[in-house]
Amino acid sequence: MRLSLLIVLGGLATILIVTLFKGLPALTLEMVTQGPQGGFYLGKGGGILNAILGSLCLAGGATLIALLISLPIALFLQPEYAGRTRLATFARFSLDVLWGVPSIVYGAFGFTLMVYLGIRASLLGGIIALTLLVLPIMARAMDEVVRSVPAELKESSYTLGATRLETSLGVVVRQALPGICTAVLLSFGRAIGDAASVLFTAGYTDSLPSSLLRPVASLPLTVFFQLGTPFPKVQERAYAAALVLTVIVLTISILSRLLTRSFTKHITK
Amino acid sequence: MLSRALRERLSSQLMQMATLFTILLTLLITLALYLKSKPILDLHPLEQLLFSSSWHPMKGEFGLLPFILGTLWVTGLAMILSVPLCLLSAMYLSEYAAPRIRAWVKPLIDLLAGIPSVVFGVWGVLFVVPLVKDYIVPFTQEYLSFIPSLATTNTTGYSLLAGGVVLAVMVFPFIISVAEEVLCAVPGELRAASLAVGATKWQTIKHVVLRKASPGLIAAVVLGFSRAFGETIAVLMVVGNVARIPTSIFDAAYPLPALIANNYGEMLSVPLYDSALLLAALVLLSVNLVFTILARVVLLGATKRAI
């Protein structure tokens, strides 16, 4: 058993080591502060700022929209609203199904939807596909947190004459805030690292993100495309981009852990 | 200023709408994929599309079998590699490890669950593919080539095995994290009762803890499976992408998600091509649906039987 744990940890450690050792030498200040310049994909100057900003816009937009949809869902699944009705059971089941849908299917569905609506590959399209991807992740996580709020806490609010809405916003959300933040940050991390769903929907461009209806670059696709070129100089950039992506994701995930620990001002235990 | 009662009613309606939206979304995705793949379903019977191995889009032949088998092989390999390792690791963490070790390892594994799949792909290209090419293939060809599923002529390293290893490592954190939680949730009294009647630690684990935790462990494995099954980019980068039915774990393969990712959006000029690709997406969706339902049934059965 100890051996298998060591194998598992060893396998995961080599990933970090490989990314770090291959990425660090190629990572320069130019890489993260400039967009690609002429001949970038043949190994000339420039950086991946377009992809970094693009990824942040995509993931940020998707996380925001998903938050606006999944918080009401999580609150609605409380016993006071949907309770143990068939609707709640069915909604939880659909969330489970959506959770398992591969991201490439969201990408293909998003693209079909965009063709139907007449949108070209753009920031908006990418945000739509990513929203679909993170919505079930976020809603399920929030549902768990909201459900763990003690019933006594809510009951004391009802006793004072508060409505369900006032209780939900004033008591439940406050009590569940650390968990909600974790859910949001985890979704953001998931959204920024996903390549398959933005492959068709967000497109790719060398310019910085400027409009909702223009294509944007994203970090996972930068890694993917540059690794596929035959030039070693360009491949090195893929390693650097992979390192940047890993650092962003790990920072978010550590941040969410710290937040959960320190964000407990309003919590009753 | 809205009255409190009105605000309460309005907000309740809004929340209900958001919830209905998710249910609708599930149906909408299924319906859209079905409608889009209907043109090809009208022309060819479903069995022929799923079980024919001739993939010649230019001639109008769309047999998805090589891709379906590719997906099954890669996912199966990944599960064979990862499930025993993960269950043993989870058992070690929950039953044997000192609290200090667990306090360190658990967050670390959760942290690693967030690594983007494309990074796993890069790791696969840089580490797993050369490993397969330089060490594993020469070794098996020398000593083990009499086993048919180990013989191959593919020496590039981009193979089913590479895809399976990358996927296995990718699902490690997911399975371990859930399995460890499930094992820790087994009440301590049960262990104490078993130990009190003289069972050894291993007997206790085998007959009490594992039995109690088995539905949850199955759920953990299904979770890992559904994650591995639809994974696109990481697999696409290491699996070789050759549209042929694989016969050995060192052969290149072409799983369904990779097929969609490589061709969708570009090949739309070939008639019926997009229809065939969306059928592939529909197949992925259906398998996921079946597994979600299965996991539900297992868990439901377990809660009914629970003491």
Coordinates of C-alpha atoms in Angstrom, one line a residue:
Chain A
M1 CA 0.0 0.0 0.0
R2 CA 2.8 2.4 0.9
L3 CA 4.4 1.4 -2.4
S4 CA 1.2 2.2 -4.4
L5 CA 0.9 5.6 -2.7
L6 CA 4.6 6.3 -3.6
I7 CA 3.9 5.3 -7.2
V8 CA 0.9 7.6 -7.3
L9 CA 2.8 10.5 -5.7
G10 CA 5.8 9.8 -7.8
G11 CA 3.8 9.9 -11.1
L12 CA 2.2 13.2 -10.1
A13 CA 5.6 14.6 -9.0
T14 CA 7.2 13.9 -12.3
I15 CA 4.6 16.1 -13.9
L16 CA 5.5 19.1 -11.8
I17 CA 9.2 18.4 -12.3
V18 CA 9.0 18.0 -16.0
T19 CA 6.9 21.1 -16.4
L20 CA 9.2 23.1 -14.1
F21 CA 12.5 22.0 -15.7
K22 CA 11.3 22.3 -19.3
G23 CA 9.4 25.5 -18.7
L24 CA 11.7 27.6 -16.6
P25 CA 14.5 28.0 -19.1
A26 CA 12.1 29.2 -21.8
L27 CA 10.2 31.5 -19.5
T28 CA 11.4 35.1 -20.0
L29 CA 9.9 38.4 -19.0
E30 CA 9.2 39.0 -22.7
M31 CA 7.0 35.8 -22.8
V32 CA 4.5 37.1 -20.3
T33 CA 4.5 40.9 -21.1
Q34 CA 4.1 40.9 -24.9
G35 CA 1.9 39.5 -27.5
P36 CA 3.2 37.5 -30.4
Q37 CA 5.2 39.5 -33.0
G38 CA 5.9 38.8 -36.7
G39 CA 7.4 35.3 -37.2
F40 CA 6.5 34.3 -33.7
Y41 CA 5.5 30.8 -34.8
L42 CA 8.8 30.4 -36.6
G43 CA 10.8 31.1 -33.4
K44 CA 11.1 34.9 -33.6
G45 CA 10.3 37.4 -30.8
G46 CA 7.2 38.0 -28.8
G47 CA 5.3 36.4 -26.0
I48 CA 2.0 34.8 -24.9
L49 CA 0.3 37.8 -23.3
N50 CA -2.6 37.4 -25.7
A51 CA -3.2 33.9 -24.4
I52 CA -2.9 34.8 -20.8
L53 CA -5.3 37.6 -21.0
G54 CA -7.6 35.6 -23.3
S55 CA -7.7 32.8 -20.8
L56 CA -8.4 35.1 -17.9
C57 CA -11.3 36.7 -19.8
L58 CA -12.8 33.4 -20.9
A59 CA -12.6 31.8 -17.5
G60 CA -13.6 35.0 -15.7
G61 CA -16.7 35.5 -17.8
A62 CA -17.7 31.9 -17.6
T63 CA -17.3 31.7 -13.9
L64 CA -19.3 34.9 -13.4
I65 CA -22.3 33.7 -15.5
A66 CA -22.1 30.2 -13.9
L67 CA -22.2 31.9 -10.5
L68 CA -25.3 33.9 -11.4
I69 CA -27.1 30.7 -12.4
S70 CA -25.8 28.2 -9.9
L71 CA -26.3 30.2 -6.7
P72 CA -30.1 30.4 -7.3
I73 CA -30.1 26.7 -8.1
A74 CA -28.3 25.8 -4.9
L75 CA -30.7 27.9 -2.9
F76 CA -33.7 26.5 -4.7
L77 CA -32.7 23.0 -3.8
Q78 CA -33.0 23.8 -0.1
P79 CA -35.9 21.9 1.6
E80 CA -37.9 25.2 2.0
Y81 CA -38.2 25.6 -1.8
A82 CA -38.0 22.4 -3.8
G83 CA -37.3 20.1 -0.8
R84 CA -37.9 16.5 -1.6
T85 CA -40.1 17.1 -4.6
R86 CA -39.5 15.2 -7.8
L87 CA -38.3 18.4 -9.3
A88 CA -35.3 18.6 -6.9
T89 CA -34.5 14.9 -7.5
F90 CA -34.6 15.4 -11.2
A91 CA -32.6 18.6 -11.1
R92 CA -29.9 16.9 -9.0
F93 CA -29.8 14.1 -11.5
S94 CA -29.5 16.4 -14.4
L95 CA -26.6 18.2 -12.7
D96 CA -24.9 14.8 -12.2
V97 CA -25.4 14.0 -15.9
L98 CA -24.1 17.4 -17.0
W99 CA -21.2 17.1 -14.6
G100 CA -20.0 14.0 -16.5
V101 CA -20.5 15.3 -20.0
P102 CA -17.1 15.4 -21.7
S103 CA -15.9 18.9 -22.4
I104 CA -15.5 18.1 -26.1
V105 CA -19.2 17.5 -26.3
Y106 CA -19.8 20.9 -24.8
G107 CA -17.5 22.3 -27.4
A108 CA -19.4 20.6 -30.2
F109 CA -22.7 21.6 -28.8
G110 CA -21.5 25.2 -28.2
F111 CA -20.4 25.4 -31.8
T112 CA -23.7 24.0 -33.1
L113 CA -25.5 26.6 -30.9
M114 CA -23.3 29.4 -32.3
V115 CA -23.9 28.4 -35.9
Y116 CA -27.6 28.4 -35.1
L117 CA -27.4 31.9 -33.5
G118 CA -25.1 33.2 -36.2
I119 CA -22.1 33.9 -33.9
R120 CA -18.6 33.2 -35.2
A121 CA -15.8 31.8 -33.1
S122 CA -15.4 34.5 -30.4
L123 CA -14.8 35.4 -26.8
L124 CA -18.6 35.2 -26.4
G125 CA -18.8 31.7 -27.9
G126 CA -16.0 30.5 -25.7
I127 CA -17.6 31.9 -22.6
I128 CA -20.9 30.2 -23.5
A129 CA -19.2 26.8 -23.9
L130 CA -17.1 27.2 -20.7
T131 CA -20.2 28.3 -18.7
L132 CA -21.9 25.1 -19.7
L133 CA -18.8 23.2 -18.6
V134 CA -18.5 24.8 -15.1
L135 CA -22.2 25.3 -14.3
P136 CA -22.7 21.7 -13.1
I137 CA -19.4 21.7 -11.2
M138 CA -20.2 24.9 -9.4
A139 CA -23.9 24.1 -8.8
R140 CA -23.2 20.7 -7.3
A141 CA -20.5 22.1 -5.0
M142 CA -22.7 24.9 -3.8
D143 CA -25.6 22.5 -3.3
E144 CA -23.4 20.5 -0.9
V145 CA -22.3 23.6 1.0
V146 CA -25.8 25.1 1.2
R147 CA -27.2 21.7 2.4
S148 CA -24.7 21.6 5.2
V149 CA -26.0 24.9 6.8
P150 CA -27.6 23.8 10.1
A151 CA -31.4 23.8 10.0
E152 CA -31.5 25.4 13.5
L153 CA -29.8 28.5 12.1
K154 CA -32.4 28.9 9.4
E155 CA -35.2 28.2 11.9
S156 CA -34.2 30.9 14.2
S157 CA -34.3 33.3 11.3
Y158 CA -37.8 32.1 10.3
T159 CA -38.9 32.5 13.9
L160 CA -38.1 36.2 13.7
G161 CA -40.4 36.5 10.8
A162 CA -37.9 36.6 8.0
T163 CA -39.0 35.4 4.6
R164 CA -37.3 32.5 2.7
L165 CA -35.4 35.0 0.5
E166 CA -34.2 37.1 3.5
T167 CA -33.1 33.9 5.3
S168 CA -31.3 32.6 2.2
L169 CA -29.4 35.8 1.5
G170 CA -28.9 36.9 5.1
V171 CA -28.2 33.6 6.8
V172 CA -27.5 30.8 4.4
V173 CA -25.3 32.6 2.0
R174 CA -23.3 34.1 4.8
Q175 CA -22.8 30.9 6.6
A176 CA -21.9 29.1 3.3
L177 CA -19.6 31.9 2.0
P178 CA -16.3 30.1 2.4
G179 CA -17.7 27.0 0.6
I180 CA -19.2 29.2 -2.1
C181 CA -15.8 30.9 -2.7
T182 CA -14.1 27.6 -2.9
A183 CA -16.6 26.4 -5.5
V184 CA -16.1 29.6 -7.5
L185 CA -12.4 29.4 -7.5
L186 CA -12.3 25.7 -8.3
S187 CA -14.6 26.3 -11.2
F188 CA -12.4 29.1 -12.4
G189 CA -9.4 26.7 -12.3
R190 CA -11.3 24.1 -14.2
A191 CA -12.4 26.7 -16.8
I192 CA -8.9 28.2 -17.4
G193 CA -7.4 24.8 -18.0
D194 CA -9.9 23.3 -20.3
A195 CA -8.9 23.1 -24.0
A196 CA -11.5 20.9 -25.7
S197 CA -14.5 23.2 -25.1
V198 CA -12.8 26.4 -26.4
L199 CA -11.2 24.6 -29.4
F200 CA -14.0 25.4 -31.8
T201 CA -15.9 28.1 -29.9
A202 CA -13.2 30.7 -29.0
G203 CA -11.0 30.4 -32.0
Y204 CA -7.4 31.7 -31.8
T205 CA -5.8 35.0 -32.5
D206 CA -2.5 36.9 -32.1
S207 CA -4.0 40.1 -30.8
L208 CA -5.1 40.9 -27.3
P209 CA -8.7 40.3 -26.4
S210 CA -10.7 43.4 -27.4
S211 CA -14.3 42.6 -28.1
L212 CA -16.9 39.9 -27.1
L213 CA -17.4 39.1 -30.8
R214 CA -13.7 38.7 -31.7
P215 CA -11.8 35.4 -31.4
V216 CA -9.5 35.1 -28.4
A217 CA -6.4 33.0 -27.7
S218 CA -6.2 30.8 -24.7
L219 CA -3.3 29.2 -22.8
P220 CA -4.2 25.5 -23.2
L221 CA -4.6 26.0 -27.0
T222 CA -1.3 27.9 -27.0
V223 CA 0.4 24.9 -25.4
F224 CA -1.3 22.5 -27.7
F225 CA -0.6 24.4 -31.0
Q226 CA 3.0 25.3 -30.2
L227 CA 3.9 21.8 -29.2
G228 CA 2.7 20.6 -32.6
T229 CA 5.2 22.7 -34.5
P230 CA 8.5 21.3 -35.7
F231 CA 10.6 24.2 -34.4
P232 CA 12.3 23.5 -31.1
K233 CA 12.3 27.2 -30.2
V234 CA 8.5 27.3 -30.5
Q235 CA 8.1 24.0 -28.6
E236 CA 10.1 25.5 -25.7
R237 CA 7.5 28.3 -25.6
A238 CA 4.8 25.6 -25.2
Y239 CA 6.6 24.4 -22.1
A240 CA 6.8 27.9 -20.8
A241 CA 3.1 28.4 -21.5
A242 CA 2.3 25.1 -19.7
L243 CA 4.3 26.3 -16.7
V244 CA 2.4 29.6 -16.7
L245 CA -0.9 27.7 -16.8
T246 CA 0.1 25.4 -14.0
V247 CA 1.3 28.2 -11.8
I248 CA -2.0 30.1 -12.3
V249 CA -4.1 27.0 -11.5
L250 CA -2.0 26.0 -8.5
T251 CA -2.1 29.6 -7.2
I252 CA -5.9 29.7 -7.4
S253 CA -6.2 26.4 -5.7
I254 CA -3.9 27.4 -2.8
L255 CA -5.7 30.7 -2.6
S256 CA -9.1 29.0 -2.3
R257 CA -7.7 26.9 0.6
L258 CA -6.4 29.9 2.4
L259 CA -9.6 31.8 1.8
T260 CA -11.6 28.9 3.3
R261 CA -9.5 29.0 6.3
S262 CA -9.5 32.7 7.0
F263 CA -13.0 33.6 5.6
T264 CA -14.8 32.6 8.7
K265 CA -15.8 35.9 10.2
H266 CA -19.6 35.3 9.9
I267 CA -19.6 31.6 10.6
T268 CA -21.1 30.2 13.7
K269 CA -19.7 26.8 14.5
Chain B
M1 CA -40.2 49.6 -3.3
L2 CA -41.4 46.1 -3.6
S3 CA -43.2 44.6 -0.7
R4 CA -41.4 41.7 1.1
A5 CA -44.0 39.2 0.1
L6 CA -43.8 40.1 -3.6
R7 CA -40.0 40.0 -3.5
E8 CA -40.2 36.6 -1.9
R9 CA -42.5 35.3 -4.6
L10 CA -40.5 36.8 -7.4
S11 CA -37.1 35.4 -6.2
S12 CA -38.7 32.0 -5.7
Q13 CA -39.9 32.0 -9.3
L14 CA -36.5 33.1 -10.5
M15 CA -34.7 30.3 -8.6
Q16 CA -37.2 27.8 -10.0
M17 CA -36.5 29.1 -13.5
A18 CA -32.7 28.6 -13.0
T19 CA -33.3 25.1 -11.8
L20 CA -35.6 24.3 -14.7
F21 CA -32.9 25.7 -17.0
T22 CA -30.5 23.0 -16.0
I23 CA -33.0 20.2 -16.6
L24 CA -33.9 21.8 -19.9
L25 CA -30.2 22.1 -20.8
T26 CA -29.7 18.4 -20.4
L27 CA -32.6 17.7 -22.7
L28 CA -31.6 20.4 -25.1
I29 CA -28.1 19.1 -25.6
T30 CA -29.3 15.6 -26.2
L31 CA -32.0 16.8 -28.6
A32 CA -29.6 19.1 -30.5
L33 CA -27.0 16.3 -30.9
Y34 CA -29.7 13.9 -32.0
L35 CA -31.2 16.3 -34.6
K36 CA -27.8 17.1 -35.9
S37 CA -26.8 13.5 -36.3
K38 CA -30.2 12.6 -37.8
P39 CA -29.1 13.1 -41.4
I40 CA -26.6 10.3 -41.2
L41 CA -28.9 8.1 -39.1
D42 CA -31.5 8.4 -41.9
L43 CA -29.0 7.2 -44.5
H44 CA -27.3 4.4 -42.6
P45 CA -28.7 2.1 -39.9
L46 CA -27.3 2.7 -36.4
E47 CA -25.7 -0.8 -36.1
Q48 CA -23.7 -0.2 -39.3
L49 CA -22.5 3.2 -38.1
L50 CA -21.4 1.8 -34.7
F51 CA -20.1 -1.6 -35.7
S52 CA -18.5 -1.0 -39.1
S53 CA -14.8 -0.4 -39.2
S54 CA -14.6 1.4 -42.6
W55 CA -13.9 5.0 -42.0
H56 CA -13.8 6.7 -45.5
P57 CA -15.7 10.0 -45.2
M58 CA -14.9 10.9 -48.8
K59 CA -16.7 7.8 -50.0
G60 CA -19.5 8.4 -47.5
E61 CA -18.6 5.5 -45.2
F62 CA -18.7 6.4 -41.6
G63 CA -17.9 3.4 -39.4
L64 CA -17.2 4.5 -35.9
L65 CA -16.0 1.2 -34.6
P66 CA -12.2 1.9 -34.6
F67 CA -12.9 5.1 -32.6
I68 CA -15.2 3.4 -30.2
L69 CA -12.8 0.6 -29.6
G70 CA -9.9 3.1 -29.3
T71 CA -11.9 4.9 -26.5
L72 CA -12.7 1.7 -24.7
W73 CA -9.1 0.4 -24.9
V74 CA -7.6 3.7 -23.6
T75 CA -10.1 4.1 -20.8
G76 CA -9.9 0.4 -19.9
L77 CA -6.1 0.5 -19.7
A78 CA -6.2 3.6 -17.6
M79 CA -8.7 2.0 -15.2
I80 CA -6.7 -1.2 -14.9
L81 CA -3.6 0.9 -14.1
S82 CA -5.2 3.3 -11.8
V83 CA -7.9 1.6 -9.8
P84 CA -5.8 -0.9 -7.8
L85 CA -3.1 1.8 -7.1
C86 CA -5.8 4.3 -6.1
L87 CA -7.7 1.9 -3.8
L88 CA -4.6 0.7 -2.1
S89 CA -3.3 4.3 -1.6
A90 CA -6.7 5.4 -0.2
M91 CA -6.7 2.4 2.1
Y92 CA -3.2 3.3 3.3
L93 CA -4.1 6.9 3.9
S94 CA -7.3 6.2 5.8
E95 CA -6.3 3.1 7.8
Y96 CA -2.5 3.0 8.2
A97 CA -1.0 6.4 7.7
A98 CA 0.0 8.5 10.6
P99 CA -2.2 11.6 10.9
R100 CA 0.8 13.8 10.1
I101 CA 1.3 12.1 6.7
R102 CA -2.4 12.3 5.9
A103 CA -2.4 15.9 6.8
W104 CA 0.3 16.5 4.2
V105 CA -0.7 14.1 1.4
K106 CA -4.4 14.8 1.3
P107 CA -4.2 18.5 0.4
L108 CA -1.3 17.8 -2.0
I109 CA -3.5 15.3 -3.9
D110 CA -6.4 17.7 -4.0
L111 CA -4.1 20.3 -5.3
L112 CA -2.9 18.1 -8.1
A113 CA -6.5 17.4 -9.1
G114 CA -6.6 20.9 -10.6
I115 CA -3.7 20.5 -13.0
P116 CA -5.0 21.2 -16.5
S117 CA -5.3 18.3 -18.9
V118 CA -3.0 20.0 -21.5
V119 CA -0.2 19.9 -18.9
F120 CA -0.8 16.2 -18.6
G121 CA -0.5 16.0 -22.3
V122 CA 2.8 17.8 -22.3
W123 CA 4.1 15.5 -19.6
G124 CA 2.9 12.6 -21.7
V125 CA 4.8 13.8 -24.8
L126 CA 8.0 14.5 -22.9
F127 CA 8.0 11.6 -20.4
V128 CA 5.6 8.8 -21.1
V129 CA 6.0 8.5 -24.9
P130 CA 9.9 8.3 -24.8
L131 CA 9.6 5.8 -21.9
V132 CA 7.3 3.6 -23.9
K133 CA 9.4 4.0 -27.1
D134 CA 12.9 3.5 -25.6
Y135 CA 12.3 1.0 -22.7
I136 CA 8.9 -0.7 -22.7
V137 CA 8.5 -1.5 -26.4
P138 CA 12.1 -2.9 -26.9
F139 CA 11.8 -5.0 -23.8
T140 CA 8.4 -6.5 -24.6
Q141 CA 9.4 -7.1 -28.2
E142 CA 12.5 -9.0 -27.0
Y143 CA 10.9 -11.1 -24.4
L144 CA 7.1 -11.0 -24.5
S145 CA 6.2 -10.7 -28.2
F146 CA 4.5 -14.1 -28.2
I147 CA 1.6 -12.5 -26.4
P148 CA -0.6 -11.2 -29.2
S149 CA -1.7 -8.0 -27.5
L150 CA 1.9 -7.1 -26.8
A151 CA 3.3 -7.5 -30.3
T152 CA 3.5 -4.5 -32.5
T153 CA 5.3 -2.8 -35.3
N154 CA 4.7 0.7 -34.0
T155 CA 7.9 2.0 -32.6
T156 CA 7.0 5.7 -32.2
G157 CA 5.9 5.4 -28.6
Y158 CA 2.6 7.3 -29.5
S159 CA 0.4 4.5 -28.5
L160 CA -2.6 3.2 -26.5
L161 CA -0.3 2.5 -23.6
A162 CA 1.0 6.0 -23.5
G163 CA -2.6 7.3 -23.5
G164 CA -3.6 4.9 -20.8
V165 CA -0.7 5.9 -18.5
V166 CA -1.4 9.6 -19.0
L167 CA -5.1 9.1 -18.3
A168 CA -4.4 6.9 -15.3
V169 CA -2.2 9.5 -13.7
M170 CA -4.8 12.1 -14.5
V171 CA -7.6 10.3 -12.6
F172 CA -5.4 9.4 -9.6
P173 CA -6.3 12.5 -7.6
F174 CA -10.0 12.1 -8.3
I175 CA -10.4 8.5 -7.3
I176 CA -8.1 8.7 -4.3
S177 CA -9.7 11.8 -2.9
V178 CA -13.3 10.3 -3.1
A179 CA -12.2 6.8 -2.0
E180 CA -10.3 8.1 1.0
E181 CA -13.4 10.2 2.1
V182 CA -15.6 7.1 1.7
L183 CA -13.2 4.9 3.8
C184 CA -12.9 7.6 6.5
A185 CA -16.7 7.8 6.7
V186 CA -16.9 4.2 7.8
P187 CA -17.8 4.5 11.6
G188 CA -15.0 3.7 14.0
E189 CA -17.3 1.5 16.1
L190 CA -17.5 -1.1 13.3
R191 CA -13.7 -1.3 13.2
A192 CA -13.6 -1.5 17.0
A193 CA -16.2 -4.3 17.1
S194 CA -14.3 -6.3 14.6
L195 CA -11.0 -5.9 16.3
A196 CA -12.6 -6.7 19.7
V197 CA -13.6 -10.1 18.5
G198 CA -10.0 -10.9 17.6
A199 CA -9.8 -10.1 13.9
T200 CA -6.5 -8.8 12.7
K201 CA -6.2 -5.3 11.2
W202 CA -6.2 -6.7 7.6
Q203 CA -9.2 -9.0 8.3
T204 CA -11.0 -5.9 9.6
I205 CA -10.3 -3.9 6.6
K206 CA -11.2 -6.7 4.2
H207 CA -14.4 -7.9 5.8
V208 CA -15.7 -4.8 7.5
V209 CA -14.4 -1.6 6.1
L210 CA -14.3 -2.5 2.5
R211 CA -17.7 -4.2 2.6
K212 CA -19.3 -1.2 4.3
A213 CA -17.5 1.2 1.9
S214 CA -18.0 -0.7 -1.4
P215 CA -20.9 1.4 -2.9
G216 CA -18.9 4.5 -2.3
L217 CA -15.8 3.0 -3.8
I218 CA -17.7 2.0 -6.8
A219 CA -18.9 5.6 -7.1
A220 CA -15.3 6.8 -6.9
V221 CA -14.3 4.4 -9.7
V222 CA -17.2 5.5 -11.9
L223 CA -16.2 9.1 -11.2
G224 CA -12.7 8.4 -12.5
F225 CA -14.1 6.5 -15.4
S226 CA -16.3 9.3 -16.6
R227 CA -13.4 11.7 -16.2
A228 CA -11.1 9.5 -18.2
F229 CA -13.7 8.5 -20.8
G230 CA -14.3 12.0 -22.2
E231 CA -10.8 13.4 -21.8
T232 CA -9.7 14.9 -25.1
I233 CA -6.5 17.0 -25.3
A234 CA -4.2 15.0 -23.1
V235 CA -5.1 11.7 -24.9
L236 CA -5.1 13.3 -28.3
M237 CA -1.5 14.4 -27.8
V238 CA 0.0 11.0 -27.0
V239 CA -2.2 8.3 -28.6
G240 CA -1.1 8.6 -32.2
N241 CA -4.4 9.1 -33.9
V242 CA -4.6 6.4 -36.5
A243 CA -8.1 5.3 -37.6
R244 CA -7.6 1.6 -37.3
I245 CA -8.8 -1.1 -34.9
P246 CA -6.0 -1.5 -32.4
T247 CA -4.8 -5.1 -31.7
S248 CA -2.0 -4.4 -29.3
I249 CA -1.5 -1.9 -26.5
F250 CA 1.5 -0.5 -28.4
D251 CA -0.6 0.3 -31.4
A252 CA -1.7 3.8 -32.2
A253 CA -5.4 4.5 -31.7
Y254 CA -7.9 7.2 -32.3
P255 CA -10.5 7.7 -29.5
L256 CA -13.8 9.4 -30.1
P257 CA -13.1 12.7 -28.4
A258 CA -9.8 13.1 -30.4
L259 CA -11.8 12.4 -33.6
I260 CA -14.2 15.2 -32.8
A261 CA -11.4 17.6 -31.7
N262 CA -9.3 17.0 -34.8
N263 CA -11.9 17.3 -37.4
Y264 CA -14.9 19.3 -36.2
G265 CA -15.1 22.8 -37.6
E266 CA -12.7 22.0 -40.4
M267 CA -14.2 19.2 -42.4
L268 CA -17.7 20.7 -42.7
S269 CA -17.4 20.7 -46.5
V270 CA -17.5 17.0 -46.7
P271 CA -21.1 15.9 -46.8
L272 CA -22.4 14.2 -43.6
Y273 CA -19.1 14.6 -41.9
D274 CA -20.4 17.0 -39.2
S275 CA -23.4 14.7 -38.7
A276 CA -21.1 11.7 -38.1
L277 CA -19.0 13.7 -35.6
L278 CA -22.0 14.8 -33.7
L279 CA -23.2 11.2 -33.6
A280 CA -19.8 10.5 -32.0
A281 CA -20.6 13.2 -29.5
L282 CA -24.0 11.7 -28.9
V283 CA -22.4 8.3 -28.3
L284 CA -20.2 9.9 -25.6
L285 CA -23.2 11.6 -24.0
S286 CA -25.2 8.4 -24.0
V287 CA -22.4 6.4 -22.3
N288 CA -22.1 9.1 -19.7
L289 CA -25.8 9.0 -19.1
V290 CA -25.8 5.2 -18.7
F291 CA -23.0 5.4 -16.2
T292 CA -24.6 8.2 -14.2
I293 CA -27.8 6.2 -13.9
L294 CA -25.8 3.0 -13.0
A295 CA -24.0 4.9 -10.2
R296 CA -27.3 6.2 -9.0
V297 CA -28.8 2.7 -8.8
V298 CA -25.8 1.3 -7.0
L299 CA -25.9 4.1 -4.4
L300 CA -29.7 3.8 -4.0
G301 CA -29.4 0.1 -3.5
A302 CA -26.7 0.7 -1.0
T303 CA -28.6 3.2 1.1
K304 CA -31.6 0.8 1.2
R305 CA -29.5 -2.1 2.4
A306 CA -27.6 0.1 4.9
I307 CA -28.1 -0.8 8.6

